[in-house]
Amino acid sequence: MGGTPRLVDSHAHLDMAEFDADRADVVRRALAAGVVAILCPADLTRAASLPAIAGLAVEFPTVLAAAGVHPHQAKDFDSSHIRELGELAARGDIRAVGEIGLDYYYDFSPAGLQQEALRAQLAFAEGAGLPAILHSRLSGSDIIAAVDGAEFRRGGILHCYTEDWATARAMLERGFFISFSGILTFPKAGELREVAGKVPLDRLLVETDSPYLAPVPYRGSGRRNEPAFVVETARVLAGIRGLSLEDLAGATTRNFAGLFPFEKTGGEC
Ligand SMILES: [Zn+2]
């Protein structure tokens, strides 16, 4: 079947206020653009976040929900969030724990508290049998240490990847998929494109990280990013890998479906 390649957006913050006016339309536009699944992480420290994602997941079988406390909000993390994760997991309302992780670039929460929140949520995910959606910025070695320290073996996704090849390789060994965002399309991202060229094809994913990081050619227009734009990142990644867009889309969508079986997509494109 020709036409639009089937793609998955492995990370989109459709809970954010930027989507309050047209959340469902954004998902419909993505579907029309061939985006057959969207993973949406809710942040448990923001009251409006989970209801927004849960509502979409009910309306659209192609929206998959995750939940966790983001490293930026780690200073607000406490044991009530683990209890909430337990309830969500027991009801089958979330497919992963995330996004969780470390961010030493923005440093919105002290590193020690970030590590504590990450450890507790990884331990929960391991016990619940759920994959993790990890965020890592300038914190590659501590992310590896946290995964090892928690004896976390469920794997998951390292989202919006910006770390080096050594970190990618270590996380691949630990069962993670590596997801690339619109950053891959930015002119200055040469080193990241080199990393993207080395990740095994069966561990690659693409994402938008909407509403942030609009890919070229939308970048700089002040335009909000949205899942329908994931094709631009896929196109660049296909070029790096010497693949057709269709083959790259097929591989990343298959990878995602292996990790998170979603509503049947009618097979390959
Ligand atoms: Zn993130």
Short mmCIF file of C-alpha atoms and ligand atoms in Angstrom, two decimals:
data_model
loop_
_atom_site.label_atom_id
_atom_site.label_comp_id
_atom_site.label_asym_id
_atom_site.label_seq_id
_atom_site.Cartn_x
_atom_site.Cartn_y
_atom_site.Cartn_z
CA MET A 1 0.00 0.00 0.00
CA GLY A 2 1.55 3.31 -0.99
CA GLY A 3 0.66 6.72 0.29
CA THR A 4 1.33 8.10 3.73
CA PRO A 5 3.86 6.14 5.76
CA ARG A 6 2.66 4.92 9.16
CA LEU A 7 4.55 6.68 11.91
CA VAL A 8 4.48 6.74 15.70
CA ASP A 9 5.15 9.82 17.79
CA SER A 10 6.79 8.22 20.82
CA HIS A 11 6.59 11.37 22.98
CA ALA A 12 4.15 14.27 22.93
CA HIS A 13 3.03 16.51 25.79
CA LEU A 14 -0.56 16.87 24.68
CA ASP A 15 -1.48 17.66 28.29
CA MET A 16 0.08 21.12 28.03
CA ALA A 17 -2.00 24.30 28.01
CA GLU A 18 -0.81 24.96 24.44
CA PHE A 19 -3.28 22.23 23.37
CA ASP A 20 -6.25 23.24 25.55
CA ALA A 21 -8.12 24.78 22.64
CA ASP A 22 -7.78 21.94 20.11
CA ARG A 23 -6.39 18.79 21.79
CA ALA A 24 -8.66 16.33 19.96
CA ASP A 25 -8.17 18.08 16.62
CA VAL A 26 -4.40 17.74 17.03
CA VAL A 27 -4.81 13.96 17.39
CA ARG A 28 -7.16 13.84 14.38
CA ARG A 29 -4.65 15.79 12.31
CA ALA A 30 -1.93 13.36 13.35
CA LEU A 31 -4.08 10.39 12.35
CA ALA A 32 -4.74 12.01 8.97
CA ALA A 33 -0.97 12.45 8.58
CA GLY A 34 -0.38 8.73 9.17
CA VAL A 35 0.59 8.91 12.86
CA VAL A 36 -0.92 5.69 14.17
CA ALA A 37 0.12 6.00 17.83
CA ILE A 38 1.14 8.81 20.19
CA LEU A 39 2.66 8.21 23.62
CA CYS A 40 1.68 10.99 26.01
CA PRO A 41 3.40 11.34 29.38
CA ALA A 42 1.35 12.97 32.15
CA ASP A 43 3.09 14.75 35.01
CA LEU A 44 1.59 13.85 38.38
CA THR A 45 2.62 17.13 40.01
CA ARG A 46 0.37 19.17 37.68
CA ALA A 47 -3.33 18.75 38.41
CA ALA A 48 -4.58 19.29 34.85
CA SER A 49 -2.08 16.94 33.24
CA LEU A 50 -3.39 13.43 33.87
CA PRO A 51 -7.09 14.25 33.19
CA ALA A 52 -6.12 15.78 29.82
CA ILE A 53 -4.17 12.68 28.75
CA ALA A 54 -6.67 10.22 30.21
CA GLY A 55 -9.48 11.95 28.30
CA LEU A 56 -7.61 11.64 25.02
CA ALA A 57 -6.70 7.99 25.68
CA VAL A 58 -10.39 7.18 26.15
CA GLU A 59 -11.41 9.01 22.98
CA PHE A 60 -8.53 7.75 20.82
CA PRO A 61 -7.21 4.17 21.11
CA THR A 62 -4.05 5.42 19.39
CA VAL A 63 -3.17 7.68 22.35
CA LEU A 64 -1.17 5.77 24.96
CA ALA A 65 -0.80 7.25 28.42
CA ALA A 66 2.20 7.24 30.70
CA ALA A 67 2.59 9.01 34.04
CA GLY A 68 5.36 10.03 36.37
CA VAL A 69 7.09 12.99 37.95
CA HIS A 70 9.41 14.85 35.57
CA PRO A 71 12.92 15.68 36.84
CA HIS A 72 12.09 19.41 36.66
CA GLN A 73 9.36 18.77 39.27
CA ALA A 74 11.40 16.36 41.41
CA LYS A 75 11.37 18.84 44.30
CA ASP A 76 7.61 18.23 44.54
CA PHE A 77 7.89 14.44 44.39
CA ASP A 78 6.73 12.38 47.38
CA SER A 79 5.37 8.94 48.23
CA SER A 80 1.82 9.97 47.25
CA HIS A 81 2.98 9.89 43.63
CA ILE A 82 4.06 6.27 43.95
CA ARG A 83 0.64 5.43 45.44
CA GLU A 84 -1.03 7.21 42.51
CA LEU A 85 1.13 5.30 40.03
CA GLY A 86 0.08 2.09 41.76
CA GLU A 87 -3.60 2.92 41.31
CA LEU A 88 -3.12 3.89 37.66
CA ALA A 89 -1.15 0.74 36.92
CA ALA A 90 -3.69 -1.47 38.69
CA ARG A 91 -6.47 -0.01 36.52
CA GLY A 92 -4.39 -0.46 33.39
CA ASP A 93 -4.57 3.29 32.72
CA ILE A 94 -0.86 3.73 32.00
CA ARG A 95 1.48 1.84 29.71
CA ALA A 96 4.74 3.19 31.12
CA VAL A 97 6.22 5.20 33.96
CA GLY A 98 7.47 8.55 32.72
CA GLU A 99 8.68 10.78 31.91
CA ILE A 100 11.20 10.47 34.67
CA GLY A 101 14.91 11.09 34.72
CA LEU A 102 17.60 13.66 35.31
CA ASP A 103 18.24 17.13 33.90
CA TYR A 104 21.48 18.81 34.93
CA TYR A 105 21.12 21.48 32.24
CA TYR A 106 18.12 23.36 33.60
CA ASP A 107 18.62 22.15 37.17
CA PHE A 108 15.07 23.17 38.15
CA SER A 109 15.26 20.69 41.04
CA PRO A 110 18.39 19.83 43.08
CA ALA A 111 20.29 16.88 41.61
CA GLY A 112 19.92 14.85 44.82
CA LEU A 113 16.13 15.16 44.74
CA GLN A 114 16.06 14.32 41.03
CA GLN A 115 18.01 11.14 41.75
CA GLU A 116 15.72 10.22 44.63
CA ALA A 117 12.55 10.68 42.53
CA LEU A 118 14.08 8.72 39.66
CA ARG A 119 15.18 5.84 41.92
CA ALA A 120 11.77 5.53 43.56
CA GLN A 121 9.91 5.61 40.23
CA LEU A 122 12.27 3.11 38.59
CA ALA A 123 11.78 0.77 41.55
CA PHE A 124 8.03 1.15 41.16
CA ALA A 125 8.16 0.49 37.41
CA GLU A 126 10.28 -2.61 37.90
CA GLY A 127 7.80 -3.98 40.44
CA ALA A 128 4.80 -3.10 38.28
CA GLY A 129 6.36 -4.61 35.15
CA LEU A 130 6.18 -1.32 33.24
CA PRO A 131 8.76 0.21 30.90
CA ALA A 132 10.25 3.60 31.75
CA ILE A 133 10.26 6.77 29.65
CA LEU A 134 13.54 8.44 30.54
CA HIS A 135 14.69 12.02 30.13
CA SER A 136 18.43 12.68 30.35
CA ARG A 137 20.18 15.98 29.78
CA LEU A 138 23.89 16.26 30.62
CA SER A 139 23.31 13.36 33.00
CA GLY A 140 24.16 10.23 30.98
CA SER A 141 26.42 8.52 33.50
CA ASP A 142 24.01 9.14 36.39
CA ILE A 143 21.07 7.78 34.33
CA ILE A 144 23.04 4.58 33.74
CA ALA A 145 23.93 4.42 37.44
CA ALA A 146 20.27 4.91 38.43
CA VAL A 147 19.07 2.12 36.12
CA ASP A 148 21.75 -0.20 37.49
CA GLY A 149 21.17 0.88 41.09
CA ALA A 150 17.44 0.15 40.81
CA GLU A 151 18.21 -3.16 39.07
CA PHE A 152 15.73 -1.96 36.49
CA ARG A 153 15.28 -4.55 33.73
CA ARG A 154 12.03 -3.53 32.02
CA GLY A 155 13.68 -1.28 29.46
CA GLY A 156 11.77 1.51 27.78
CA ILE A 157 12.60 4.66 25.90
CA LEU A 158 15.33 7.23 26.25
CA HIS A 159 13.35 10.13 24.85
CA CYS A 160 14.51 13.25 22.98
CA TYR A 161 17.98 11.84 22.87
CA THR A 162 20.83 14.37 23.08
CA GLU A 163 23.55 12.48 24.95
CA ASP A 164 26.64 10.89 23.39
CA TRP A 165 27.19 7.51 21.75
CA ALA A 166 28.77 5.95 24.86
CA THR A 167 25.61 6.63 26.86
CA ALA A 168 23.41 5.37 24.02
CA ARG A 169 25.42 2.16 23.81
CA ALA A 170 25.20 1.59 27.56
CA MET A 171 21.44 2.14 27.51
CA LEU A 172 21.00 -0.12 24.48
CA GLU A 173 22.76 -2.83 26.48
CA ARG A 174 20.19 -2.22 29.21
CA GLY A 175 17.28 -2.83 26.85
CA PHE A 176 16.29 0.73 25.97
CA PHE A 177 15.10 2.21 22.69
CA ILE A 178 16.57 5.55 21.62
CA SER A 179 14.07 8.17 20.46
CA PHE A 180 15.07 11.18 18.38
CA SER A 181 13.14 14.46 18.25
CA GLY A 182 13.12 17.44 15.90
CA ILE A 183 16.56 18.39 17.25
CA LEU A 184 17.86 15.91 14.68
CA THR A 185 16.71 18.30 11.93
CA PHE A 186 18.53 21.34 13.35
CA PRO A 187 21.55 22.54 11.34
CA LYS A 188 23.91 22.38 14.34
CA ALA A 189 23.02 18.82 15.38
CA GLY A 190 25.82 17.11 13.43
CA GLU A 191 27.12 15.12 16.41
CA LEU A 192 23.64 13.92 17.28
CA ARG A 193 23.08 12.82 13.67
CA GLU A 194 26.28 10.76 13.98
CA VAL A 195 24.88 9.04 17.08
CA ALA A 196 21.59 8.44 15.24
CA GLY A 197 23.55 6.74 12.49
CA LYS A 198 24.94 4.17 14.94
CA VAL A 199 21.85 3.09 16.89
CA PRO A 200 20.69 -0.32 15.62
CA LEU A 201 17.63 0.02 13.39
CA ASP A 202 15.59 -2.24 15.66
CA ARG A 203 16.07 0.20 18.58
CA LEU A 204 15.25 3.50 16.87
CA LEU A 205 12.19 5.64 17.54
CA VAL A 206 11.04 9.10 16.51
CA GLU A 207 9.06 11.68 18.46
CA THR A 208 8.03 15.32 18.44
CA ASP A 209 8.23 16.23 22.16
CA SER A 210 5.34 18.56 21.26
CA PRO A 211 4.67 21.40 21.88
CA TYR A 212 8.43 21.98 22.00
CA LEU A 213 11.20 21.54 19.43
CA ALA A 214 9.32 21.98 16.17
CA PRO A 215 11.44 20.35 13.45
CA VAL A 216 12.79 22.13 10.41
CA PRO A 217 10.96 23.50 8.38
CA TYR A 218 8.55 24.63 11.13
CA ARG A 219 11.31 25.68 13.48
CA GLY A 220 11.77 29.38 14.01
CA SER A 221 8.31 30.22 12.79
CA GLY A 222 7.20 30.41 16.41
CA ARG A 223 4.95 27.57 15.52
CA ARG A 224 3.74 25.08 18.10
CA ASN A 225 5.02 21.57 17.43
CA GLU A 226 2.44 18.78 17.07
CA PRO A 227 2.51 15.02 16.40
CA ALA A 228 1.69 15.40 12.67
CA PHE A 229 5.16 16.95 12.25
CA VAL A 230 7.00 13.77 13.32
CA VAL A 231 7.41 12.93 9.62
CA GLU A 232 10.07 15.67 9.30
CA THR A 233 12.30 13.99 11.89
CA ALA A 234 11.65 10.61 10.31
CA ARG A 235 12.67 12.02 6.92
CA VAL A 236 16.02 13.27 8.28
CA LEU A 237 16.64 10.02 10.14
CA ALA A 238 15.89 8.06 6.97
CA GLY A 239 18.48 10.18 5.14
CA ILE A 240 21.09 9.51 7.84
CA ARG A 241 20.40 5.77 7.61
CA GLY A 242 20.29 5.65 3.82
CA LEU A 243 16.73 4.31 3.93
CA SER A 244 13.53 5.36 2.27
CA LEU A 245 11.08 7.22 4.48
CA GLU A 246 8.73 4.25 4.14
CA ASP A 247 11.34 1.78 5.42
CA LEU A 248 12.39 4.02 8.30
CA ALA A 249 8.74 4.59 9.23
CA GLY A 250 8.09 0.84 9.07
CA ALA A 251 11.04 0.07 11.35
CA THR A 252 10.29 2.71 14.00
CA THR A 253 6.58 1.89 14.06
CA ARG A 254 7.38 -1.83 14.40
CA ASN A 255 9.82 -1.05 17.22
CA PHE A 256 7.20 0.94 19.09
CA ALA A 257 4.56 -1.74 18.59
CA GLY A 258 6.97 -4.31 20.02
CA LEU A 259 7.35 -2.24 23.16
CA PHE A 260 3.71 -1.09 23.41
CA PRO A 261 1.32 -3.23 21.41
CA PHE A 262 -1.38 -0.78 20.26
CA GLU A 263 -4.60 -1.10 18.27
CA LYS A 264 -3.91 -3.02 15.12
CA THR A 265 -2.54 -0.82 12.41
CA GLY A 266 -3.28 -3.10 9.49
CA GLY A 267 0.33 -4.23 9.34
CA GLU A 268 3.11 -2.62 7.39
CA CYS A 269 2.55 0.16 4.96
ZN ZN B 1 11.82 15.15 28.40
#
